[in-house]
Amino acid sequence: MDNRKFLRSASVLLSASVLLSASAFALDTTENPVSDSAQVSVSDTMQQSYGLKKSDIQRKRSVPVLMYHLISDDIWGSREMFTSPSVFRQQLQYLKDHGYQTITFEDLDHLELYPKPILLTFDDGYADNYTTVYPMLKEFGMKATFFVFPNGLGRQHMMTREQIKELSDSGIVSIQSHSLSHANMTKLSASQQEYEMKESQRQIREITGKSPFALTYPEGGYTNTTLSIAAKYYHFGICAGGNRWKISDAFYTIPRYRMHRSTTMAQFADYVDQSVSRIFTDISASRWSTPYIEQVYSANYMRGTSGDTFQPYKTLTRAESVQVLYALAGRPAVSGQTPFRDVSSSAWYHQAVIWAYQQRITSGVSKNEFKPNDAITREQLIVMLYHYCGSPNVSDTLAKKYFADANQVSSWARPAMNWAVSNGIISGIRNGNKLLLSPRSNSTREQVATIIAKAFC
């Protein structure tokens, strides 16, 4: 069934089974003038939407958005709109087992905190979203977004206003808008569309105390006029179908994967797949370093250099190196300062350098210099890791293993290099018949990912 046919069948369900059409809720089909006193401006919405800053949302980032309707085996309408609760439980378990993080639209401007984000969305506001979905979300410690339309609340099969308020207060459910009466925007005049969007926003804010800033278009219908009006009242406009959302500046045509009763677990796994070879355009699934990059990225120890690039062959800088170790430590709060004149208090790595200096992981390249933008050598990186692990006593393994360039290891780095070799953190680089440590060569991002994964993942 293609999307248009599915939308038509959904429309029949809404009007015949749930009586949620525009006429059922007495939408005035004459033009509705927009009251100046009731209008919510974009700035008002900005102030009431958790301080969300669209300018901070990482572009080119890939985020799967899943679209559900009902989670029930009590099928009273179009069968494909009803996901079985047992299947939904399997899907949540899959997300948990594979390290995915469910987020809401409030989280989009700090995506850097979520290596494997996913948006679970539910349309219309059906009662089972409260009786079935909400308890499962609490059980699994997950979040979701419910798109509701106020004129449907309290009707048969629908949630009540009191339930919507409870969900909004829970901290795990974000209540957003699905228009006022579930009217297809393509069938309304511009002023009618504006009334639908504005009045829905006002009533939801009246119920929850929070102004919704995301809108799903009923039945997936929208025109260019719809998008322009939506931009007056909302930060995001969400469609009823599509594929994976790759974030761009097109915030009013966000696609979603439709979840059907017939959706298999294999299809679900493909929809949510956040493997690094799918996220980053410069990582091949077959490259030797990819499994290690996968581990450090999933653990949030290393991030991409942009929304869709990892740059595995790029040389790691000293600033990036301490940032990785700072992430390993859980990014603890720090205070104080360092003696390094070349580390600005406004630099993105400032806290990491303070932490590394205070923990005696690094003392800089001189008394007053850290050289944050210099490439880090393999032996410098190993020394930092060695200090991070407490500088344990080790025997001279290098003397027992054949590395053609072992004599090139600096004296100050030899204990650390012995430790790394003894623990299998580095095993050498094959160059013809020779096995090399390459202690003074620069470290690439994929090499560092491999070392971190072997040592800590």
GROMACS .gro file of C-alpha atoms in nm:
model
  457
    1MET     CA    1   0.000   0.000   0.000
    2ASP     CA    2   0.156   0.335  -0.097
    3ASN     CA    3   0.152   0.637   0.132
    4ARG     CA    4  -0.137   0.815  -0.039
    5LYS     CA    5  -0.359   0.507  -0.019
    6PHE     CA    6  -0.263   0.459   0.344
    7LEU     CA    7  -0.347   0.820   0.420
    8ARG     CA    8  -0.685   0.782   0.253
    9SER     CA    9  -0.760   0.471   0.460
   10ALA     CA   10  -0.646   0.654   0.773
   11SER     CA   11  -0.880   0.938   0.687
   12VAL     CA   12  -1.171   0.693   0.655
   13LEU     CA   13  -1.082   0.543   0.992
   14LEU     CA   14  -1.072   0.881   1.159
   15SER     CA   15  -1.405   0.998   1.020
   16ALA     CA   16  -1.600   0.671   1.037
   17SER     CA   17  -1.469   0.493   1.346
   18VAL     CA   18  -1.351   0.771   1.571
   19LEU     CA   19  -1.552   1.059   1.428
   20LEU     CA   20  -1.250   1.282   1.420
   21SER     CA   21  -1.317   1.466   1.097
   22ALA     CA   22  -1.345   1.843   1.079
   23SER     CA   23  -1.725   1.824   1.058
   24ALA     CA   24  -1.749   1.596   1.363
   25PHE     CA   25  -1.592   1.866   1.575
   26ALA     CA   26  -1.788   2.148   1.420
   27LEU     CA   27  -1.496   2.327   1.261
   28ASP     CA   28  -1.636   2.645   1.114
   29THR     CA   29  -1.576   2.606   0.741
   30THR     CA   30  -1.607   2.978   0.690
   31GLU     CA   31  -1.286   3.169   0.728
   32ASN     CA   32  -1.175   3.209   1.088
   33PRO     CA   33  -1.022   3.549   1.153
   34VAL     CA   34  -0.706   3.530   1.360
   35SER     CA   35  -0.755   3.718   1.684
   36ASP     CA   36  -0.468   3.951   1.767
   37SER     CA   37  -0.517   3.884   2.135
   38ALA     CA   38  -0.495   3.506   2.090
   39GLN     CA   39  -0.208   3.493   1.844
   40VAL     CA   40   0.113   3.332   1.963
   41SER     CA   41   0.422   3.473   1.798
   42VAL     CA   42   0.738   3.283   1.720
   43SER     CA   43   0.919   3.470   1.996
   44ASP     CA   44   0.653   3.362   2.248
   45THR     CA   45   0.698   3.004   2.139
   46MET     CA   46   1.076   3.033   2.167
   47GLN     CA   47   1.044   3.154   2.526
   48GLN     CA   48   0.818   2.867   2.625
   49SER     CA   49   0.989   2.577   2.450
   50TYR     CA   50   1.270   2.486   2.687
   51GLY     CA   51   1.513   2.736   2.540
   52LEU     CA   52   1.546   2.532   2.220
   53LYS     CA   53   1.783   2.694   1.970
   54LYS     CA   54   1.744   2.569   1.614
   55SER     CA   55   2.075   2.730   1.524
   56ASP     CA   56   2.248   2.485   1.760
   57ILE     CA   57   2.103   2.175   1.595
   58GLN     CA   58   2.379   1.980   1.422
   59ARG     CA   59   2.316   1.978   1.048
   60LYS     CA   60   2.364   1.662   0.837
   61ARG     CA   61   2.304   1.447   1.145
   62SER     CA   62   2.099   1.135   1.073
   63VAL     CA   63   1.806   1.076   1.311
   64PRO     CA   64   1.538   0.809   1.259
   65VAL     CA   65   1.186   0.927   1.342
   66LEU     CA   66   0.926   0.652   1.392
   67MET     CA   67   0.553   0.716   1.347
   68TYR     CA   68   0.302   0.510   1.548
   69HIS     CA   69  -0.070   0.542   1.602
   70LEU     CA   70  -0.218   0.273   1.827
   71ILE     CA   71  -0.050   0.005   2.040
   72SER     CA   72  -0.327  -0.248   2.090
   73ASP     CA   73  -0.459  -0.590   1.993
   74ASP     CA   74  -0.816  -0.463   2.026
   75ILE     CA   75  -0.854  -0.371   1.662
   76TRP     CA   76  -1.152  -0.145   1.598
   77GLY     CA   77  -1.031   0.029   1.283
   78SER     CA   78  -0.773  -0.004   1.005
   79ARG     CA   79  -0.565  -0.306   1.112
   80GLU     CA   80  -0.230  -0.169   0.992
   81MET     CA   81  -0.251   0.126   1.233
   82PHE     CA   82  -0.251  -0.109   1.534
   83THR     CA   83   0.094  -0.227   1.648
   84SER     CA   84   0.070  -0.524   1.882
   85PRO     CA   85   0.185  -0.444   2.239
   86SER     CA   86   0.403  -0.756   2.237
   87VAL     CA   87   0.577  -0.638   1.919
   88PHE     CA   88   0.616  -0.286   2.058
   89ARG     CA   89   0.780  -0.435   2.367
   90GLN     CA   90   1.023  -0.626   2.143
   91GLN     CA   91   1.106  -0.303   1.963
   92LEU     CA   92   1.179  -0.117   2.286
   93GLN     CA   93   1.391  -0.408   2.406
   94TYR     CA   94   1.584  -0.396   2.078
   95LEU     CA   95   1.654  -0.024   2.127
   96LYS     CA   96   1.772  -0.084   2.482
   97ASP     CA   97   1.989  -0.384   2.392
   98HIS     CA   98   2.158  -0.195   2.108
   99GLY     CA   99   2.231   0.124   2.300
  100TYR     CA  100   1.987   0.363   2.134
  101GLN     CA  101   1.878   0.682   2.311
  102THR     CA  102   1.517   0.791   2.271
  103ILE     CA  103   1.489   1.169   2.258
  104THR     CA  104   1.217   1.430   2.210
  105PHE     CA  105   1.224   1.746   2.001
  106GLU     CA  106   1.339   1.934   2.310
  107ASP     CA  107   1.670   1.746   2.287
  108LEU     CA  108   1.757   1.834   1.928
  109ASP     CA  109   1.985   2.127   2.006
  110HIS     CA  110   2.222   1.909   2.210
  111LEU     CA  111   2.245   1.601   1.990
  112GLU     CA  112   2.614   1.575   2.075
  113LEU     CA  113   2.503   1.402   2.395
  114TYR     CA  114   2.335   1.122   2.203
  115PRO     CA  115   2.548   0.897   1.978
  116LYS     CA  116   2.245   0.691   1.869
  117PRO     CA  117   1.934   0.911   1.897
  118ILE     CA  118   1.587   0.810   1.785
  119LEU     CA  119   1.250   0.986   1.800
  120LEU     CA  120   0.941   0.780   1.888
  121THR     CA  121   0.626   0.968   1.784
  122PHE     CA  122   0.258   0.882   1.827
  123ASP     CA  123  -0.019   1.056   1.634
  124ASP     CA  124  -0.375   1.154   1.732
  125GLY     CA  125  -0.381   1.094   2.108
  126TYR     CA  126  -0.540   0.752   2.144
  127ALA     CA  127  -0.623   0.618   2.492
  128ASP     CA  128  -0.381   0.326   2.462
  129ASN     CA  129  -0.096   0.578   2.438
  130TYR     CA  130  -0.169   0.644   2.805
  131THR     CA  131  -0.271   0.295   2.921
  132THR     CA  132  -0.012   0.092   2.726
  133VAL     CA  133   0.264   0.308   2.581
  134TYR     CA  134   0.324   0.530   2.885
  135PRO     CA  135   0.380   0.238   3.130
  136MET     CA  136   0.621   0.074   2.884
  137LEU     CA  137   0.816   0.397   2.843
  138LYS     CA  138   0.855   0.418   3.220
  139GLU     CA  139   0.955   0.053   3.239
  140PHE     CA  140   1.229   0.093   2.977
  141GLY     CA  141   1.334   0.444   3.082
  142MET     CA  142   1.254   0.591   2.742
  143LYS     CA  143   1.096   0.905   2.597
  144ALA     CA  144   0.835   0.971   2.330
  145THR     CA  145   0.643   1.252   2.164
  146PHE     CA  146   0.261   1.244   2.148
  147PHE     CA  147   0.096   1.461   1.884
  148VAL     CA  148  -0.261   1.542   1.989
  149PHE     CA  149  -0.546   1.757   1.862
  150PRO     CA  150  -0.754   1.919   2.137
  151ASN     CA  151  -1.096   1.869   1.976
  152GLY     CA  152  -1.044   1.492   1.996
  153LEU     CA  153  -0.956   1.472   2.364
  154GLY     CA  154  -1.215   1.301   2.583
  155ARG     CA  155  -1.389   1.127   2.292
  156GLN     CA  156  -1.427   0.751   2.250
  157HIS     CA  157  -1.088   0.576   2.221
  158MET     CA  158  -0.906   0.904   2.298
  159MET     CA  159  -0.708   1.036   2.594
  160THR     CA  160  -0.851   1.294   2.831
  161ARG     CA  161  -0.713   1.637   2.909
  162GLU     CA  162  -0.620   1.518   3.258
  163GLN     CA  163  -0.415   1.233   3.111
  164ILE     CA  164  -0.241   1.474   2.872
  165LYS     CA  165  -0.146   1.694   3.166
  166GLU     CA  166  -0.008   1.395   3.358
  167LEU     CA  167   0.196   1.284   3.060
  168SER     CA  168   0.336   1.632   3.006
  169ASP     CA  169   0.437   1.656   3.372
  170SER     CA  170   0.604   1.313   3.365
  171GLY     CA  171   0.919   1.438   3.196
  172ILE     CA  172   0.927   1.143   2.955
  173VAL     CA  173   0.645   1.244   2.719
  174SER     CA  174   0.649   1.559   2.509
  175ILE     CA  175   0.301   1.680   2.410
  176GLN     CA  176   0.297   1.846   2.069
  177SER     CA  177   0.033   1.957   1.818
  178HIS     CA  178  -0.160   1.766   1.553
  179SER     CA  179  -0.377   2.072   1.472
  180LEU     CA  180  -0.704   2.158   1.644
  181SER     CA  181  -0.948   1.918   1.479
  182HIS     CA  182  -0.739   1.688   1.259
  183ALA     CA  183  -0.846   1.872   0.946
  184ASN     CA  184  -0.649   1.811   0.628
  185MET     CA  185  -0.465   2.138   0.568
  186THR     CA  186  -0.485   2.104   0.191
  187LYS     CA  187  -0.864   2.141   0.212
  188LEU     CA  188  -0.861   2.459   0.418
  189SER     CA  189  -0.812   2.825   0.336
  190ALA     CA  190  -0.505   3.004   0.466
  191SER     CA  191  -0.697   3.165   0.753
  192GLN     CA  192  -0.856   2.832   0.848
  193GLN     CA  193  -0.515   2.665   0.856
  194GLU     CA  194  -0.380   2.944   1.075
  195TYR     CA  195  -0.672   2.908   1.314
  196GLU     CA  196  -0.615   2.530   1.335
  197MET     CA  197  -0.248   2.575   1.422
  198LYS     CA  198  -0.284   2.874   1.653
  199GLU     CA  199  -0.585   2.746   1.848
  200SER     CA  200  -0.433   2.401   1.893
  201GLN     CA  201  -0.121   2.561   2.032
  202ARG     CA  202  -0.324   2.779   2.268
  203GLN     CA  203  -0.537   2.494   2.401
  204ILE     CA  204  -0.245   2.256   2.452
  205ARG     CA  205  -0.060   2.529   2.636
  206GLU     CA  206  -0.370   2.582   2.849
  207ILE     CA  207  -0.374   2.210   2.937
  208THR     CA  208  -0.004   2.148   2.996
  209GLY     CA  209   0.137   2.490   3.074
  210LYS     CA  210   0.385   2.441   2.790
  211SER     CA  211   0.358   2.581   2.440
  212PRO     CA  212   0.393   2.308   2.172
  213PHE     CA  213   0.655   2.389   1.912
  214ALA     CA  214   0.625   2.088   1.678
  215LEU     CA  215   0.331   2.020   1.447
  216THR     CA  216   0.235   1.710   1.249
  217TYR     CA  217   0.017   1.770   0.946
  218PRO     CA  218  -0.310   1.572   0.969
  219GLU     CA  219  -0.327   1.297   0.707
  220GLY     CA  220   0.014   1.420   0.591
  221GLY     CA  221  -0.146   1.702   0.394
  222TYR     CA  222   0.031   2.032   0.345
  223THR     CA  223   0.096   2.301   0.086
  224ASN     CA  224   0.354   2.579   0.061
  225THR     CA  225   0.102   2.799   0.241
  226THR     CA  226   0.081   2.542   0.519
  227LEU     CA  227   0.459   2.547   0.562
  228SER     CA  228   0.470   2.927   0.574
  229ILE     CA  229   0.198   2.943   0.840
  230ALA     CA  230   0.353   2.663   1.042
  231ALA     CA  231   0.678   2.861   1.056
  232LYS     CA  232   0.490   3.145   1.230
  233TYR     CA  233   0.389   2.929   1.524
  234TYR     CA  234   0.614   2.622   1.538
  235HIS     CA  235   0.979   2.528   1.518
  236PHE     CA  236   0.915   2.199   1.335
  237GLY     CA  237   0.666   2.056   1.088
  238ILE     CA  238   0.649   1.677   1.062
  239CYS     CA  239   0.521   1.468   0.772
  240ALA     CA  240   0.323   1.144   0.779
  241GLY     CA  241   0.574   0.932   0.592
  242GLY     CA  242   0.912   0.923   0.423
  243ASN     CA  243   1.248   0.783   0.519
  244ARG     CA  244   1.533   0.870   0.755
  245TRP     CA  245   1.562   1.231   0.859
  246LYS     CA  246   1.897   1.383   0.768
  247ILE     CA  247   1.895   1.719   0.940
  248SER     CA  248   1.911   2.023   0.718
  249ASP     CA  249   1.746   2.365   0.731
  250ALA     CA  250   1.419   2.210   0.605
  251PHE     CA  251   1.261   2.190   0.948
  252TYR     CA  252   0.903   2.188   0.821
  253THR     CA  253   0.909   1.872   0.611
  254ILE     CA  254   1.062   1.626   0.857
  255PRO     CA  255   1.006   1.267   0.733
  256ARG     CA  256   0.912   0.965   0.944
  257TYR     CA  257   0.907   0.589   0.908
  258ARG     CA  258   0.551   0.457   0.932
  259MET     CA  259   0.515   0.171   1.177
  260HIS     CA  260   0.252  -0.081   1.066
  261ARG     CA  261   0.112  -0.389   1.230
  262SER     CA  262   0.293  -0.587   0.961
  263THR     CA  263   0.631  -0.420   1.026
  264THR     CA  264   0.885  -0.695   1.093
  265MET     CA  265   1.173  -0.678   1.339
  266ALA     CA  266   1.414  -0.686   1.044
  267GLN     CA  267   1.245  -0.378   0.898
  268PHE     CA  268   1.247  -0.210   1.238
  269ALA     CA  269   1.620  -0.280   1.280
  270ASP     CA  270   1.688  -0.128   0.938
  271TYR     CA  271   1.481   0.183   1.018
  272VAL     CA  272   1.670   0.258   1.339
  273ASP     CA  273   2.016   0.147   1.224
  274GLN     CA  274   2.270   0.396   1.357
  275SER     CA  275   2.588   0.210   1.269
  276VAL     CA  276   2.878   0.445   1.196
  277SER     CA  277   2.901   0.330   0.835
  278ARG     CA  278   2.545   0.455   0.788
  279ILE     CA  279   2.587   0.776   0.985
  280PHE     CA  280   2.922   0.885   0.840
  281THR     CA  281   2.980   0.904   0.467
  282ASP     CA  282   3.357   0.852   0.502
  283ILE     CA  283   3.345   0.520   0.692
  284SER     CA  284   3.317   0.189   0.509
  285ALA     CA  285   3.146  -0.105   0.677
  286SER     CA  286   3.433  -0.330   0.564
  287ARG     CA  287   3.726  -0.115   0.688
  288TRP     CA  288   3.939  -0.276   0.959
  289SER     CA  289   3.890   0.014   1.201
  290THR     CA  290   3.512   0.038   1.170
  291PRO     CA  291   3.428  -0.200   1.460
  292TYR     CA  292   3.654   0.002   1.690
  293ILE     CA  293   3.508   0.334   1.573
  294GLU     CA  294   3.163   0.185   1.634
  295GLN     CA  295   3.255   0.108   1.994
  296VAL     CA  296   3.400   0.447   2.085
  297TYR     CA  297   3.124   0.634   1.906
  298SER     CA  298   2.849   0.434   2.077
  299ALA     CA  299   3.018   0.495   2.413
  300ASN     CA  300   3.034   0.869   2.331
  301TYR     CA  301   3.412   0.875   2.373
  302MET     CA  302   3.466   1.012   2.022
  303ARG     CA  303   3.231   1.206   1.797
  304GLY     CA  304   3.214   1.296   1.433
  305THR     CA  305   3.389   1.600   1.293
  306SER     CA  306   3.055   1.704   1.142
  307GLY     CA  307   2.705   1.562   1.124
  308ASP     CA  308   2.801   1.309   0.856
  309THR     CA  309   3.183   1.283   0.865
  310PHE     CA  310   3.425   1.114   1.106
  311GLN     CA  311   3.750   1.178   0.916
  312PRO     CA  312   3.921   0.853   1.021
  313TYR     CA  313   4.249   0.943   0.848
  314LYS     CA  314   4.275   1.289   1.001
  315THR     CA  315   4.560   1.340   1.247
  316LEU     CA  316   4.438   1.385   1.603
  317THR     CA  317   4.548   1.701   1.781
  318ARG     CA  318   4.663   1.727   2.140
  319ALA     CA  319   4.341   1.912   2.228
  320GLU     CA  320   4.130   1.636   2.076
  321SER     CA  321   4.331   1.376   2.265
  322VAL     CA  322   4.266   1.521   2.609
  323GLN     CA  323   3.902   1.567   2.513
  324VAL     CA  324   3.876   1.193   2.444
  325LEU     CA  325   4.025   1.111   2.783
  326TYR     CA  326   3.797   1.366   2.948
  327ALA     CA  327   3.501   1.185   2.789
  328LEU     CA  328   3.636   0.854   2.919
  329ALA     CA  329   3.634   1.002   3.270
  330GLY     CA  330   3.270   1.105   3.232
  331ARG     CA  331   3.339   1.477   3.173
  332PRO     CA  332   3.355   1.571   3.543
  333ALA     CA  333   3.309   1.930   3.656
  334VAL     CA  334   3.636   2.119   3.694
  335SER     CA  335   3.755   2.447   3.834
  336GLY     CA  336   4.082   2.633   3.850
  337GLN     CA  337   4.326   2.700   3.572
  338THR     CA  338   4.644   2.580   3.403
  339PRO     CA  339   4.976   2.754   3.341
  340PHE     CA  340   4.931   2.719   2.965
  341ARG     CA  341   4.922   3.054   2.791
  342ASP     CA  342   4.798   2.899   2.467
  343VAL     CA  343   4.476   2.751   2.614
  344SER     CA  344   4.200   3.010   2.604
  345SER     CA  345   3.924   2.999   2.863
  346SER     CA  346   3.674   3.009   2.576
  347ALA     CA  347   3.826   2.714   2.389
  348TRP     CA  348   3.601   2.408   2.348
  349TYR     CA  349   3.875   2.192   2.504
  350HIS     CA  350   3.946   2.426   2.799
  351GLN     CA  351   3.780   2.210   3.066
  352ALA     CA  352   3.942   1.895   2.931
  353VAL     CA  353   4.289   2.049   2.953
  354ILE     CA  354   4.227   2.171   3.310
  355TRP     CA  355   4.112   1.823   3.407
  356ALA     CA  356   4.407   1.650   3.236
  357TYR     CA  357   4.658   1.889   3.393
  358GLN     CA  358   4.509   1.853   3.742
  359GLN     CA  359   4.504   1.474   3.709
  360ARG     CA  360   4.869   1.480   3.598
  361ILE     CA  361   4.781   1.318   3.270
  362THR     CA  362   4.967   1.590   3.083
  363SER     CA  363   5.206   1.863   3.181
  364GLY     CA  364   5.216   2.025   2.839
  365VAL     CA  365   5.507   2.043   2.600
  366SER     CA  366   5.675   2.306   2.818
  367LYS     CA  367   5.606   2.488   3.142
  368ASN     CA  368   5.367   2.737   2.981
  369GLU     CA  369   5.266   2.572   2.655
  370PHE     CA  370   5.023   2.297   2.573
  371LYS     CA  371   5.026   2.331   2.191
  372PRO     CA  372   4.658   2.228   2.154
  373ASN     CA  373   4.659   2.231   1.774
  374ASP     CA  374   4.977   2.026   1.731
  375ALA     CA  375   4.939   1.670   1.610
  376ILE     CA  376   4.982   1.412   1.883
  377THR     CA  377   5.235   1.136   1.829
  378ARG     CA  378   5.169   0.773   1.908
  379GLU     CA  379   5.403   0.773   2.207
  380GLN     CA  380   5.255   1.098   2.345
  381LEU     CA  381   4.906   0.948   2.326
  382ILE     CA  382   5.019   0.626   2.495
  383VAL     CA  383   5.181   0.825   2.776
  384MET     CA  384   4.854   1.013   2.836
  385LEU     CA  385   4.662   0.684   2.849
  386TYR     CA  386   4.924   0.534   3.080
  387HIS     CA  387   4.892   0.825   3.322
  388TYR     CA  388   4.513   0.806   3.300
  389CYS     CA  389   4.532   0.442   3.412
  390GLY     CA  390   4.748   0.528   3.712
  391SER     CA  391   5.098   0.465   3.568
  392PRO     CA  392   5.119   0.098   3.677
  393ASN     CA  393   5.454  -0.076   3.712
  394VAL     CA  394   5.547  -0.286   3.411
  395SER     CA  395   5.839  -0.495   3.293
  396ASP     CA  396   6.044  -0.411   2.988
  397THR     CA  397   5.833  -0.590   2.728
  398LEU     CA  398   5.995  -0.406   2.440
  399ALA     CA  399   6.319  -0.589   2.508
  400LYS     CA  400   6.144  -0.922   2.466
  401LYS     CA  401   5.943  -0.843   2.154
  402TYR     CA  402   6.092  -0.765   1.819
  403PHE     CA  403   6.003  -0.416   1.703
  404ALA     CA  404   6.245  -0.287   1.446
  405ASP     CA  405   6.218   0.069   1.578
  406ALA     CA  406   6.201   0.001   1.955
  407ASN     CA  407   6.514   0.212   2.003
  408GLN     CA  408   6.323   0.514   1.872
  409VAL     CA  409   6.089   0.517   2.171
  410SER     CA  410   6.173   0.818   2.387
  411SER     CA  411   6.304   0.734   2.734
  412TRP     CA  412   6.015   0.921   2.902
  413ALA     CA  413   5.765   0.717   2.695
  414ARG     CA  414   5.920   0.371   2.740
  415PRO     CA  415   5.727   0.265   3.056
  416ALA     CA  416   5.401   0.368   2.892
  417MET     CA  417   5.488   0.189   2.568
  418ASN     CA  418   5.580  -0.125   2.763
  419TRP     CA  419   5.242  -0.107   2.938
  420ALA     CA  420   5.053  -0.065   2.610
  421VAL     CA  421   5.232  -0.356   2.441
  422SER     CA  422   5.192  -0.585   2.746
  423ASN     CA  423   4.817  -0.520   2.758
  424GLY     CA  424   4.758  -0.563   2.385
  425ILE     CA  425   4.658  -0.201   2.340
  426ILE     CA  426   4.904  -0.164   2.056
  427SER     CA  427   5.050  -0.451   1.860
  428GLY     CA  428   5.265  -0.270   1.608
  429ILE     CA  429   5.231  -0.172   1.244
  430ARG     CA  430   5.344  -0.419   0.981
  431ASN     CA  431   5.574  -0.273   0.718
  432GLY     CA  432   5.693  -0.549   0.488
  433ASN     CA  433   5.885  -0.794   0.704
  434LYS     CA  434   5.924  -0.545   0.984
  435LEU     CA  435   5.698  -0.479   1.282
  436LEU     CA  436   5.706  -0.114   1.385
  437LEU     CA  437   5.589   0.085   1.685
  438SER     CA  438   5.620   0.414   1.494
  439PRO     CA  439   5.636   0.601   1.826
  440ARG     CA  440   5.699   0.943   1.674
  441SER     CA  441   5.453   0.926   1.388
  442ASN     CA  442   5.127   1.112   1.424
  443SER     CA  443   4.813   0.935   1.542
  444THR     CA  444   4.509   0.930   1.316
  445ARG     CA  445   4.154   0.934   1.446
  446GLU     CA  446   4.095   0.572   1.348
  447GLN     CA  447   4.415   0.463   1.523
  448VAL     CA  448   4.313   0.644   1.839
  449ALA     CA  449   3.964   0.494   1.819
  450THR     CA  450   4.122   0.150   1.795
  451ILE     CA  451   4.350   0.209   2.094
  452ILE     CA  452   4.064   0.347   2.307
  453ALA     CA  453   3.833   0.062   2.212
  454LYS     CA  454   4.094  -0.202   2.297
  455ALA     CA  455   4.175  -0.039   2.629
  456PHE     CA  456   3.834   0.070   2.756
  457CYS     CA  457   3.543  -0.075   2.556
   0.00000   0.00000   0.00000
